[in-house]
Amino acid sequence: MSGSIFLVGLMGAGKTTIGRALAKKLNKRFIDSDHEIEARTGASIPVIFEIEGEESFRRREAEVIRELSALPDIVLATGGGAVLRAENRQHLSQRGTVVYLRASINQILQRTGRDKNRPLLQIADPRRKLEELSRQREPLYREVADFVVETNRPNVQFLVQTIMSHLELSPKQIDAPVGQQSTAMPVGNMHAASDVTAPSTMLVTETIRTTRTTSSTIIDPVTGDTIASSNSTFTSVDIHFDAQPNRRDMDTSSIASSNQSDNDQARGTSAGETIRLEVDLGERSYPILIGRGLLDDASVLPSYVDGKRAAIVTNDKVGPLYLARVSAALRAAGKQVTEIVLPDGEEHKNWASLMKIFDVLLAEKCDRKTTLIALGGGVIGDLTGFAAASYMRGVPFVQVPTTLLSQVDSSVGGKTGINHPLGKNMIGAFYQPQAVIADTATLHTLPPRELAAGIAEVIKHGAIIDAPFFDWIETNVARLVARDDAALAYAIQRSCEIKAEVVRQDEREGGLRAILNFGHTFGHAIENGLGYGQWLHGEAVGCGMVMAADMSHRLGYIDAASRDRVRAVTLAAGLPVTAPDLGTARWLELMQVDKKNEGGQIKFILIRPLGAPLITHAPQEVLLQTLAACTGD
Ligand SMILES: NC(=O)c1ccc[n+]([C@@H]2O[C@H](COP(=O)([O-])OP(=O)(O)OC[C@H]3O[C@@H](n4cnc5c(N)ncnc54)[C@H](O)[C@@H]3O)[C@@H](O)[C@H]2O)c1
Ligand SMILES: [Zn+2]
């Protein structure tokens, strides 16, 4: 019996079991399209669903079906939702005999009961979900099928016989010899066919690739030496991004300048213009303005204060430098201004400060149209954002970040909150501002260590997502350290674009946003191990990136040159590159408690290659080697 046979039907209808037995009987090759997707991407179906979403999975599925259905003489078990795409139905019905394996909902529920590999059924009421899927898909299965076989009777051999009888009784004529028009690639090829491109609105354009290795040996890609071997199983997911921001979603345009910025200007070779980014979060979208002297321009900030009142929250370090200017601009625009000056320091990012803000707002009878303005670094931004999220159930707020860290990181993404004595950032809310106004002139009064700490997060953005930006940072790191306004503005712009795009895709930290923790698993251990406040967060992250790059190299994901580049640029930014010697046992303990751990394994954000993130577990001996190589006295 020649030609391919394609099995369709709901999950749990028996496609894989029956398909395998049928293939054996007919002496054909059996392929399961879900397994094929997993083999190509290296990620399990639930992981692909979690990281990329269903739509992206369907795209991969369509690509696999297009290729596999063109292979001669196979039995192909398709995923339950494969029929949803017309393109798949067309390929299947034109290129082989399609058999619909049909089972009752009760049977399916019994068979799929505890199967964690069925992402669509990981819900409270799987029966209802199955009924809904069945209603939606049944007509499509019937449309595409040459015949239907009921699989409620779980006797596989009987069902195989039934299918074979059908095939003999009514052989299907396939119009074109598929082998000749085939664009098929060898099964198991790790690279996706290049003619399938992601829709232009998607930033994640390439692969989620996972390595599932048992008993693995890791070879240095450059020297060919064995650098680690292990018997443990580890999985990893790497996500590739467009190097360029998505133009539709990240409309980057110049506002204050009458000339369109040319490439050189956009890349930080000229100062004095305002860069405007739009963060696209639907109704919660907001602009980020970046430029030198924005606080001196009395027309900028007031235009984001809708009501008549504004309350500026700042601290006793930033207040003396910038509060008068900001207040004056608002008053000049006819706003009634309330000033709230808190004590400086991370230790004041707490309940007491939050209450002080509420006390003043209530005492001054600030209504729900009052706009809160955060004037300061990340501490003031997080506190004020949370106050705005909860005062009168939410009032508008504007971020005026005055540290590099807050300009490139904390003011984008909507995370607000305070510390609790039992944990940092434990109380908070997701709340987006009306606007972010980042004046690079404020960075000229920032202490050098604070500036370097901000550069760490800039390097991070290049290292995980944008290799050309990483190159740019390498070339321009001295300008950043010297506070060249144009270079700072470009670094802020590109960082905000990258962070905003990650946040747009994963506003509430479903998965993708985890890549922003590159360098942080090691960094948190350092901060925690030394006691908070010894090293600045950005310093710990800088050193953490050096460690993550070392580990990426040990696992064969980057070459030694890339590892060295991460170290060199971190060092040039004025950041520490040697980790404190906390003792191995303490290090491991600290790494384990990091909140990003799941299922007992430490989740590392690594790079593969430089400019692309990878979420992975690593064998403990590799971690020990990295600790040994990167710690000093
Ligand atoms: N919300 C988020 O997504 C997010 C992300 C990263 C960090 N954070 C939070 O941000 C905080 C760290 O932010 P940070 O690094 O900006 O620290 P910070 O707010 O404590 O500022 C650092 C120091 O610089 C001072 N300062 C601020 N601007 C100045 C200026 N222009 N000139 C001179 N001195 C100035 C501050 O008063 C402070 O002493 C942490 O609480 C962290 O949890 C939040
Ligand atoms: Zn950070």
XYZ file of C-alpha atoms and ligand atoms in Angstrom:
678
model
C 0.000 0.000 0.000
C 1.785 3.148 -1.135
C 1.317 6.739 -0.040
C 1.247 8.437 3.307
C -1.396 8.200 5.988
C -2.198 11.129 8.194
C -4.012 10.685 11.488
C -6.081 13.548 12.862
C -8.295 13.829 15.927
C -8.437 15.247 19.431
C -5.692 14.688 21.946
C -5.977 11.292 23.564
C -7.800 9.724 20.611
C -4.917 7.279 20.132
C -3.085 8.852 17.196
C 0.395 8.031 18.433
C -0.294 4.496 19.666
C -2.364 3.489 16.687
C -0.122 5.323 14.256
C 2.952 3.518 15.472
C 1.275 0.103 15.230
C -0.150 0.908 11.809
C 3.225 2.031 10.501
C 4.799 -1.192 11.679
C 2.154 -3.268 9.961
C 2.476 -1.314 6.713
C 6.236 -1.084 6.900
C 6.158 2.712 6.801
C 7.980 5.261 8.844
C 6.042 6.687 11.791
C 6.356 10.346 12.732
C 4.504 12.248 15.430
C 4.361 15.921 14.516
C 4.372 17.056 18.161
C 7.484 15.016 18.841
C 9.035 16.431 15.718
C 8.365 19.996 16.897
C 9.889 19.116 20.254
C 12.937 17.583 18.596
C 13.482 20.602 16.371
C 13.023 23.221 19.031
C 14.358 21.083 21.819
C 11.534 22.339 24.042
C 8.551 20.361 25.276
C 5.156 21.446 23.979
C 4.105 22.937 27.353
C 7.303 24.966 27.454
C 6.718 26.253 23.940
C 3.167 27.200 24.895
C 4.384 28.926 28.010
C 7.181 30.898 26.457
C 5.824 31.636 23.024
C 2.070 31.188 23.289
C -0.288 29.062 21.251
C -0.147 31.176 18.102
C 3.578 30.770 17.773
C 3.301 27.036 18.404
C 0.735 26.797 15.593
C 3.174 28.487 13.281
C 5.821 25.918 14.063
C 3.269 23.179 13.655
C 2.249 24.429 10.212
C 5.847 24.468 9.117
C 6.410 20.900 10.326
C 3.223 19.652 8.693
C 4.078 21.283 5.421
C 7.423 19.532 5.386
C 6.421 16.162 6.752
C 3.291 15.765 4.652
C 5.539 16.034 1.600
C 7.557 12.982 2.637
C 6.637 9.791 0.797
C 5.223 6.781 2.615
C 4.921 7.813 6.219
C 2.313 7.485 8.921
C 1.980 10.880 10.522
C 0.203 11.521 13.818
C -0.765 15.204 13.864
C -1.442 17.364 16.904
C -5.059 17.832 17.970
C -5.187 21.411 16.736
C -3.408 20.859 13.433
C -6.681 21.016 11.489
C -7.334 24.569 12.670
C -5.198 26.000 9.879
C -6.618 25.738 6.373
C -3.110 25.423 5.028
C -2.565 22.249 7.095
C -5.897 20.754 6.031
C -5.005 21.384 2.431
C -1.582 19.754 2.710
C -2.956 16.739 4.503
C -5.880 16.095 2.201
C -3.861 16.611 -0.965
C -0.844 14.592 -0.022
C -2.176 11.404 1.569
C -5.063 9.538 3.121
C -6.462 11.273 6.171
C -7.973 9.188 8.948
C -9.985 10.823 11.704
C -9.578 8.884 14.939
C -12.559 9.714 17.061
C -13.016 9.016 20.783
C -15.657 10.108 23.269
C -14.918 12.886 25.730
C -15.148 10.359 28.596
C -12.546 8.150 26.987
C -10.245 11.058 26.331
C -10.551 12.313 29.878
C -9.646 8.877 31.189
C -6.645 8.639 28.899
C -5.295 12.141 29.383
C -6.153 12.336 33.101
C -2.844 13.465 34.532
C -0.892 14.164 31.415
C 1.009 17.363 32.007
C 2.026 17.461 28.366
C -1.395 18.695 27.307
C -1.128 22.420 27.874
C -4.697 23.133 26.856
C -6.015 20.789 29.550
C -4.054 22.226 32.478
C -7.133 23.984 33.799
C -9.748 23.516 36.490
C -12.398 22.097 34.200
C -10.814 19.988 31.441
C -14.142 18.413 30.481
C -15.609 21.716 29.476
C -12.477 22.587 27.597
C -12.571 19.263 25.733
C -16.216 19.726 24.852
C -15.427 23.145 23.504
C -12.440 21.873 21.517
C -14.523 19.019 20.155
C -17.324 21.351 19.047
C -14.837 23.602 17.339
C -12.745 20.915 15.686
C -15.127 18.058 14.864
C -16.339 19.683 11.625
C -12.752 20.296 10.574
C -11.669 16.723 11.275
C -14.601 15.494 9.221
C -13.882 17.949 6.444
C -10.328 16.811 6.016
C -10.789 13.062 6.670
C -11.221 10.348 4.056
C -12.805 8.166 6.704
C -13.545 8.106 10.432
C -12.565 5.366 12.881
C -14.048 5.276 16.372
C -11.302 4.503 18.876
C -13.310 4.054 22.040
C -12.473 0.357 22.012
C -8.891 0.406 23.126
C -7.805 -2.672 21.156
C -4.998 -1.322 19.056
C -4.598 -4.276 16.713
C -8.295 -4.295 15.998
C -8.221 -0.628 15.161
C -5.181 -1.048 12.940
C -7.004 -3.786 11.043
C -10.046 -1.551 10.656
C -7.940 1.207 9.160
C -6.152 -1.209 6.809
C -9.446 -2.558 5.548
C -10.613 0.969 4.789
C -7.395 1.711 2.951
C -7.719 -1.425 0.838
C -11.362 -0.987 0.103
C -11.105 2.605 -0.991
C -7.536 3.516 -1.935
C -7.079 7.218 -2.396
C -5.591 8.664 -5.534
C -3.059 11.307 -4.721
C -2.831 13.835 -7.584
C 0.825 14.752 -7.599
C 3.822 12.609 -6.734
C 4.700 14.444 -3.559
C 8.365 13.513 -3.653
C 8.920 15.774 -6.647
C 7.278 18.886 -5.320
C 8.656 18.337 -1.918
C 10.483 20.988 -0.015
C 10.975 18.527 2.769
C 13.949 18.605 4.988
C 15.386 15.608 6.732
C 13.424 14.732 9.811
C 15.145 15.952 12.911
C 16.896 18.835 11.217
C 17.437 21.394 13.939
C 16.988 24.451 11.777
C 13.669 25.783 10.749
C 12.984 26.156 7.050
C 13.928 29.645 6.042
C 10.885 30.337 3.912
C 8.706 30.564 6.966
C 9.161 33.963 8.473
C 7.507 35.276 11.577
C 4.933 37.992 11.073
C 6.654 41.338 11.135
C 4.891 42.387 14.307
C 6.629 39.693 16.281
C 9.945 40.325 17.870
C 10.623 36.726 18.766
C 11.618 35.596 15.354
C 13.595 32.504 15.576
C 13.721 29.557 17.816
C 13.058 28.242 21.191
C 15.671 25.598 21.381
C 16.152 23.303 24.294
C 18.901 20.908 24.947
C 17.790 17.913 26.876
C 20.927 16.097 27.690
C 21.408 13.030 29.742
C 24.928 11.974 30.377
C 26.368 14.861 28.490
C 29.859 15.928 27.685
C 30.409 19.552 26.943
C 33.082 20.483 24.483
C 34.693 23.873 24.169
C 33.536 25.040 20.749
C 36.853 26.676 20.069
C 39.534 24.405 21.480
C 37.632 21.142 21.273
C 38.549 20.374 24.897
C 36.117 18.676 27.181
C 35.115 21.325 29.684
C 32.381 19.549 31.568
C 30.623 16.274 31.630
C 27.530 15.344 33.501
C 24.899 12.761 34.075
C 22.214 15.194 34.946
C 19.360 16.278 32.776
C 19.025 19.917 31.989
C 16.782 21.844 29.749
C 17.243 25.187 28.199
C 15.248 27.573 26.130
C 16.832 30.254 24.054
C 14.929 33.024 22.464
C 16.088 35.072 19.566
C 15.149 38.668 19.065
C 15.294 41.055 16.216
C 18.236 43.320 16.710
C 16.134 46.249 15.617
C 13.138 47.500 17.511
C 9.840 46.765 15.900
C 8.946 49.924 14.080
C 5.218 49.503 14.346
C 5.204 48.937 18.048
C 8.168 51.023 19.013
C 7.668 54.236 17.163
C 10.908 56.018 17.779
C 10.792 59.563 16.630
C 12.390 62.834 17.376
C 10.089 65.495 18.735
C 11.945 68.585 19.815
C 14.299 68.683 16.898
C 13.020 70.138 13.689
C 15.336 67.889 11.731
C 14.728 64.211 11.538
C 17.548 62.571 13.387
C 19.932 60.841 11.070
C 21.662 57.632 11.935
C 24.648 59.260 13.500
C 22.544 61.348 15.772
C 20.381 58.416 16.764
C 23.535 56.565 17.658
C 24.661 59.177 20.038
C 27.060 61.381 18.154
C 25.120 64.543 18.704
C 23.348 65.956 21.725
C 20.494 68.311 22.358
C 17.468 66.612 20.889
C 14.664 64.725 22.478
C 14.060 61.099 21.691
C 10.512 59.907 22.074
C 9.552 56.246 22.419
C 6.039 54.890 22.623
C 5.578 51.901 24.917
C 2.751 49.985 23.362
C 0.590 48.421 26.056
C -2.833 49.047 24.564
C -4.817 51.380 26.800
C -1.891 51.655 29.174
C 0.542 52.843 26.487
C 2.779 55.756 27.417
C 5.699 57.758 26.032
C 9.292 57.811 27.234
C 11.095 61.078 26.556
C 14.881 61.073 26.654
C 17.144 64.083 26.248
C 19.408 66.594 27.854
C 17.673 69.479 29.642
C 14.116 68.150 29.646
C 13.612 69.427 33.184
C 14.676 72.910 32.089
C 12.007 72.992 29.415
C 8.997 74.181 31.397
C 6.585 72.899 28.783
C 7.485 69.200 28.932
C 6.423 67.851 32.322
C 3.185 69.861 32.741
C 1.857 68.462 29.481
C 1.595 65.049 31.169
C -0.281 66.382 34.186
C -3.951 66.405 33.225
C -5.631 67.698 36.369
C -4.980 70.887 38.286
C -2.903 69.244 40.980
C 0.425 67.493 41.173
C 2.285 65.985 44.114
C 6.035 65.570 43.668
C 7.673 62.803 45.672
C 11.450 63.020 46.044
C 14.171 62.526 48.655
C 16.517 64.746 50.624
C 19.386 64.179 48.195
C 17.633 64.708 44.868
C 15.221 67.329 46.186
C 17.858 70.041 46.776
C 19.182 69.457 43.234
C 16.029 69.374 41.127
C 12.819 69.900 43.099
C 12.646 73.681 42.747
C 12.985 73.463 38.973
C 10.299 70.827 38.607
C 7.904 72.610 40.954
C 8.423 75.910 39.186
C 7.603 74.431 35.788
C 4.372 72.964 37.110
C 3.370 76.156 38.916
C 4.106 78.164 35.811
C 1.647 75.932 34.015
C -0.999 76.776 36.621
C -0.805 73.560 38.649
C -1.174 73.423 42.394
C 1.915 71.613 43.658
C 2.458 69.515 46.784
C 6.016 68.535 47.670
C 6.845 65.374 49.611
C 10.488 64.901 50.576
C 11.422 61.514 52.036
C 14.708 60.442 53.589
C 17.164 59.006 51.027
C 18.001 55.322 50.900
C 16.801 51.850 50.037
C 16.043 51.304 53.741
C 13.284 53.877 53.393
C 11.532 52.033 50.574
C 9.077 50.777 53.127
C 5.667 51.001 54.640
C 6.520 54.060 56.751
C 7.485 56.102 53.675
C 4.380 54.954 51.865
C 2.281 56.134 54.824
C 4.068 59.477 54.829
C 3.047 59.960 51.213
C -0.569 59.070 52.008
C -0.542 61.294 55.101
C 0.456 64.332 53.073
C -1.893 63.564 50.186
C -4.845 63.201 52.555
C -3.903 66.168 54.712
C -3.624 68.339 51.616
C -6.918 66.945 50.318
C -5.398 65.702 47.101
C -8.178 64.232 45.014
C -8.148 61.327 42.598
C -7.189 63.576 39.717
C -3.917 64.491 41.398
C -0.887 63.333 39.430
C 1.972 61.918 41.492
C 5.425 62.713 40.159
C 8.350 60.476 41.094
C 11.501 62.594 41.090
C 14.496 60.416 41.931
C 16.048 57.003 41.404
C 14.462 53.576 41.486
C 13.637 53.787 45.189
C 11.505 56.895 44.718
C 10.060 55.504 41.461
C 8.988 52.204 43.001
C 7.551 53.863 46.110
C 5.705 56.608 44.257
C 4.371 54.194 41.659
C 2.933 51.999 44.360
C 1.476 55.000 46.179
C -0.140 56.073 42.898
C -1.492 52.561 42.282
C -3.221 52.495 45.644
C -4.083 56.070 46.601
C -7.835 56.420 46.021
C -7.576 53.113 44.111
C -5.262 54.614 41.560
C -4.181 58.090 40.503
C -2.051 59.052 37.488
C 1.693 59.246 37.897
C 4.715 60.405 35.932
C 8.232 59.056 36.349
C 11.088 61.524 36.339
C 13.989 59.103 36.858
C 17.267 60.733 37.874
C 19.632 57.733 38.054
C 20.854 55.806 35.023
C 19.510 52.597 36.540
C 16.042 54.042 36.859
C 16.195 55.576 33.369
C 17.167 52.309 31.684
C 15.413 49.840 33.891
C 13.102 50.499 36.812
C 10.976 53.235 35.237
C 10.009 50.931 32.359
C 7.866 47.888 32.957
C 5.283 48.970 35.498
C 6.641 47.179 38.528
C 6.132 49.254 41.646
C 6.406 48.416 45.313
C 8.147 48.528 48.643
C 10.335 46.227 50.715
C 9.145 44.167 53.643
C 11.466 43.249 56.524
C 11.227 39.664 55.261
C 12.011 40.390 51.628
C 12.824 43.005 48.998
C 10.040 44.250 46.716
C 7.573 41.883 48.354
C 4.626 44.285 48.433
C 3.649 45.999 45.235
C 1.575 46.308 42.104
C 1.920 46.448 38.363
C 1.062 50.031 37.477
C 2.025 51.985 34.382
C 2.893 55.707 34.364
C 1.445 58.416 32.118
C 4.938 59.180 30.889
C 8.613 58.757 31.708
C 10.829 61.818 31.393
C 14.532 60.969 31.440
C 16.757 64.051 31.493
C 20.382 63.008 30.905
C 21.565 66.236 32.539
C 20.521 64.819 35.917
C 23.121 62.088 35.480
C 25.896 64.666 35.798
C 25.333 64.888 39.553
C 25.135 61.127 40.054
C 27.944 59.490 42.076
C 30.259 57.437 39.790
C 29.386 54.111 41.387
C 25.692 54.760 40.779
C 26.427 55.601 37.148
C 28.380 52.364 36.677
C 25.551 50.414 38.290
C 23.224 51.753 35.615
C 25.672 50.874 32.844
C 25.510 47.259 34.070
C 21.847 47.061 33.096
C 22.648 48.662 29.733
C 25.298 46.012 29.038
C 22.775 43.387 30.088
C 20.306 44.521 27.425
C 22.945 44.263 24.722
C 24.239 40.916 25.901
C 20.888 39.149 25.998
C 19.130 40.634 23.018
C 21.088 42.841 20.722
C 24.605 41.973 19.578
C 25.069 45.183 17.524
C 24.086 47.214 20.600
C 26.640 45.244 22.609
C 29.264 46.191 20.002
C 28.167 49.818 20.323
C 28.512 49.704 24.125
C 32.000 48.249 23.805
C 33.032 51.087 21.530
C 31.328 53.792 23.591
C 31.703 52.656 27.180
C 34.274 55.376 27.898
C 31.810 58.006 26.666
C 29.159 56.599 28.984
C 31.531 56.707 31.935
C 32.435 60.292 30.946
C 28.698 61.165 30.874
C 28.555 62.195 27.258
C 24.895 63.177 26.924
C 24.367 61.865 23.424
C 25.927 58.504 24.232
C 23.856 58.275 27.405
C 20.702 59.167 25.494
C 21.308 56.434 22.940
C 22.088 53.861 25.637
C 18.886 54.818 27.458
C 16.858 54.740 24.263
C 18.026 51.323 23.171
C 17.686 49.889 26.676
C 14.155 51.222 27.018
C 13.248 49.859 23.594
C 14.519 46.431 24.499
C 12.980 46.338 27.949
C 9.688 47.786 26.743
C 9.426 45.185 24.012
C 10.064 42.333 26.426
C 7.523 43.837 28.807
C 4.996 44.346 26.018
C 5.190 40.666 25.257
C 5.089 39.598 28.890
C 3.694 42.427 30.990
C 3.076 40.316 34.062
C 6.045 38.009 34.039
C 4.647 34.851 32.486
C 8.003 33.703 31.235
C 9.812 35.796 28.667
C 10.478 38.627 31.101
C 12.770 36.287 32.993
C 15.508 36.949 30.420
C 15.931 40.411 31.967
C 17.436 38.584 34.928
C 20.663 37.892 33.070
C 23.438 38.283 35.645
C 20.874 38.534 38.435
C 20.905 34.953 39.750
C 24.574 35.371 40.600
C 24.073 39.049 41.434
C 21.346 38.439 43.997
C 23.541 35.857 45.691
C 26.311 38.451 45.965
C 23.981 41.172 47.287
C 22.467 38.791 49.759
C 25.726 37.104 50.764
C 27.541 40.366 51.474
C 24.504 41.956 53.067
C 22.363 44.382 51.099
C 23.999 47.721 50.517
C 27.622 46.505 50.455
C 27.628 46.278 46.690
C 25.109 48.245 44.679
C 22.598 46.122 42.811
C 24.136 47.060 39.457
C 27.623 46.194 40.699
C 26.437 42.752 41.721
C 24.672 42.360 38.367
C 27.813 43.404 36.496
C 29.848 40.733 38.249
C 26.908 38.324 37.842
C 27.007 38.831 34.074
C 30.693 37.976 34.024
C 29.828 34.771 35.887
C 26.898 33.983 33.594
C 29.142 34.491 30.579
C 31.712 32.167 32.116
C 29.021 29.534 32.596
C 27.713 30.075 29.062
C 31.203 29.372 27.818
C 31.623 26.261 29.965
C 28.388 24.890 28.569
C 29.586 25.494 25.042
C 27.152 28.297 24.226
C 29.685 31.072 23.603
C 33.331 31.024 22.679
C 36.102 32.225 24.954
C 36.379 35.507 23.054
C 32.731 36.397 23.770
C 33.195 35.514 27.425
C 36.201 37.798 27.578
C 34.325 40.615 25.855
C 31.617 40.562 28.536
C 34.280 40.729 31.224
C 36.205 43.516 29.504
C 33.223 45.798 28.924
C 32.007 45.265 32.500
C 35.439 46.172 33.796
C 35.629 49.219 31.524
C 32.319 50.420 32.948
C 33.955 50.545 36.357
C 32.146 47.500 37.690
C 33.582 44.660 39.760
C 34.381 41.508 37.781
C 35.648 39.299 40.589
C 33.029 37.828 42.870
C 33.424 37.843 46.638
C 34.598 34.584 48.167
C 31.661 33.563 50.282
C 32.678 29.895 50.454
C 31.216 27.267 48.161
C 28.589 26.028 50.587
C 27.297 29.545 51.214
C 27.301 30.326 47.502
C 25.221 27.260 46.710
C 22.838 28.063 49.531
C 22.429 31.619 48.273
C 21.888 30.494 44.679
C 19.210 28.035 45.807
C 17.122 30.657 47.553
C 16.927 32.928 44.557
C 13.266 33.285 43.835
C 13.685 32.350 40.183
C 14.309 28.722 41.147
C 11.750 26.219 40.072
C 11.408 22.614 41.070
C 14.573 22.735 43.113
C 16.771 23.503 40.117
C 18.404 26.853 39.660
C 17.207 28.601 36.543
C 20.076 30.382 34.824
C 19.736 33.063 32.217
C 22.686 32.544 29.918
C 23.659 33.688 26.441
C 23.837 31.642 23.261
C 25.484 33.281 21.419
C 26.385 36.750 22.723
C 23.265 38.826 21.950
C 20.702 36.049 22.499
C 19.234 34.756 25.754
C 18.937 31.207 26.939
C 17.021 30.001 29.981
C 18.549 26.862 31.329
C 19.458 24.562 34.163
C 23.083 23.645 34.532
C 24.897 20.696 36.043
C 26.174 21.507 39.507
C 29.780 20.790 38.602
C 29.636 23.498 35.962
C 28.315 25.935 38.554
C 31.152 24.941 40.875
C 33.682 25.511 38.127
C 32.233 28.958 37.423
C 32.322 29.836 41.119
C 35.922 28.674 41.355
C 36.942 30.636 38.277
C 35.174 33.885 39.135
C 35.628 34.358 42.863
C 38.576 36.044 44.491
C 39.456 36.953 48.049
N 10.577 48.558 39.251
C 11.517 47.883 38.643
O 11.296 47.230 37.627
C 12.902 47.943 39.185
C 13.974 47.495 38.420
C 15.247 47.623 38.929
C 15.441 48.181 40.181
N 14.366 48.584 40.900
C 14.542 49.204 42.209
O 15.241 50.410 42.049
C 15.958 50.681 43.231
C 17.345 51.065 42.854
O 17.290 52.234 42.049
P 18.515 53.239 41.952
O 19.716 52.471 41.584
O 18.075 54.353 41.107
O 18.739 53.637 43.461
P 18.297 54.933 44.324
O 16.958 55.377 43.989
O 18.566 54.566 45.729
O 19.348 56.014 43.842
C 20.718 55.838 44.123
C 21.312 57.013 44.901
O 21.481 58.096 44.005
C 20.830 59.250 44.511
N 20.435 60.031 43.351
C 19.388 59.807 42.534
N 19.439 60.637 41.488
C 20.519 61.435 41.665
C 21.091 62.466 40.914
N 20.590 62.832 39.745
N 22.203 63.060 41.381
C 22.765 62.648 42.541
N 22.274 61.663 43.287
C 21.150 61.060 42.843
C 19.737 58.715 45.335
O 19.246 59.651 46.247
C 20.439 57.534 46.002
O 21.215 57.967 47.067
C 15.878 49.460 44.095
O 14.969 49.683 45.118
C 15.363 48.395 43.160
O 14.586 47.438 43.819
C 13.121 48.488 40.430
Zn 18.639 44.672 37.892
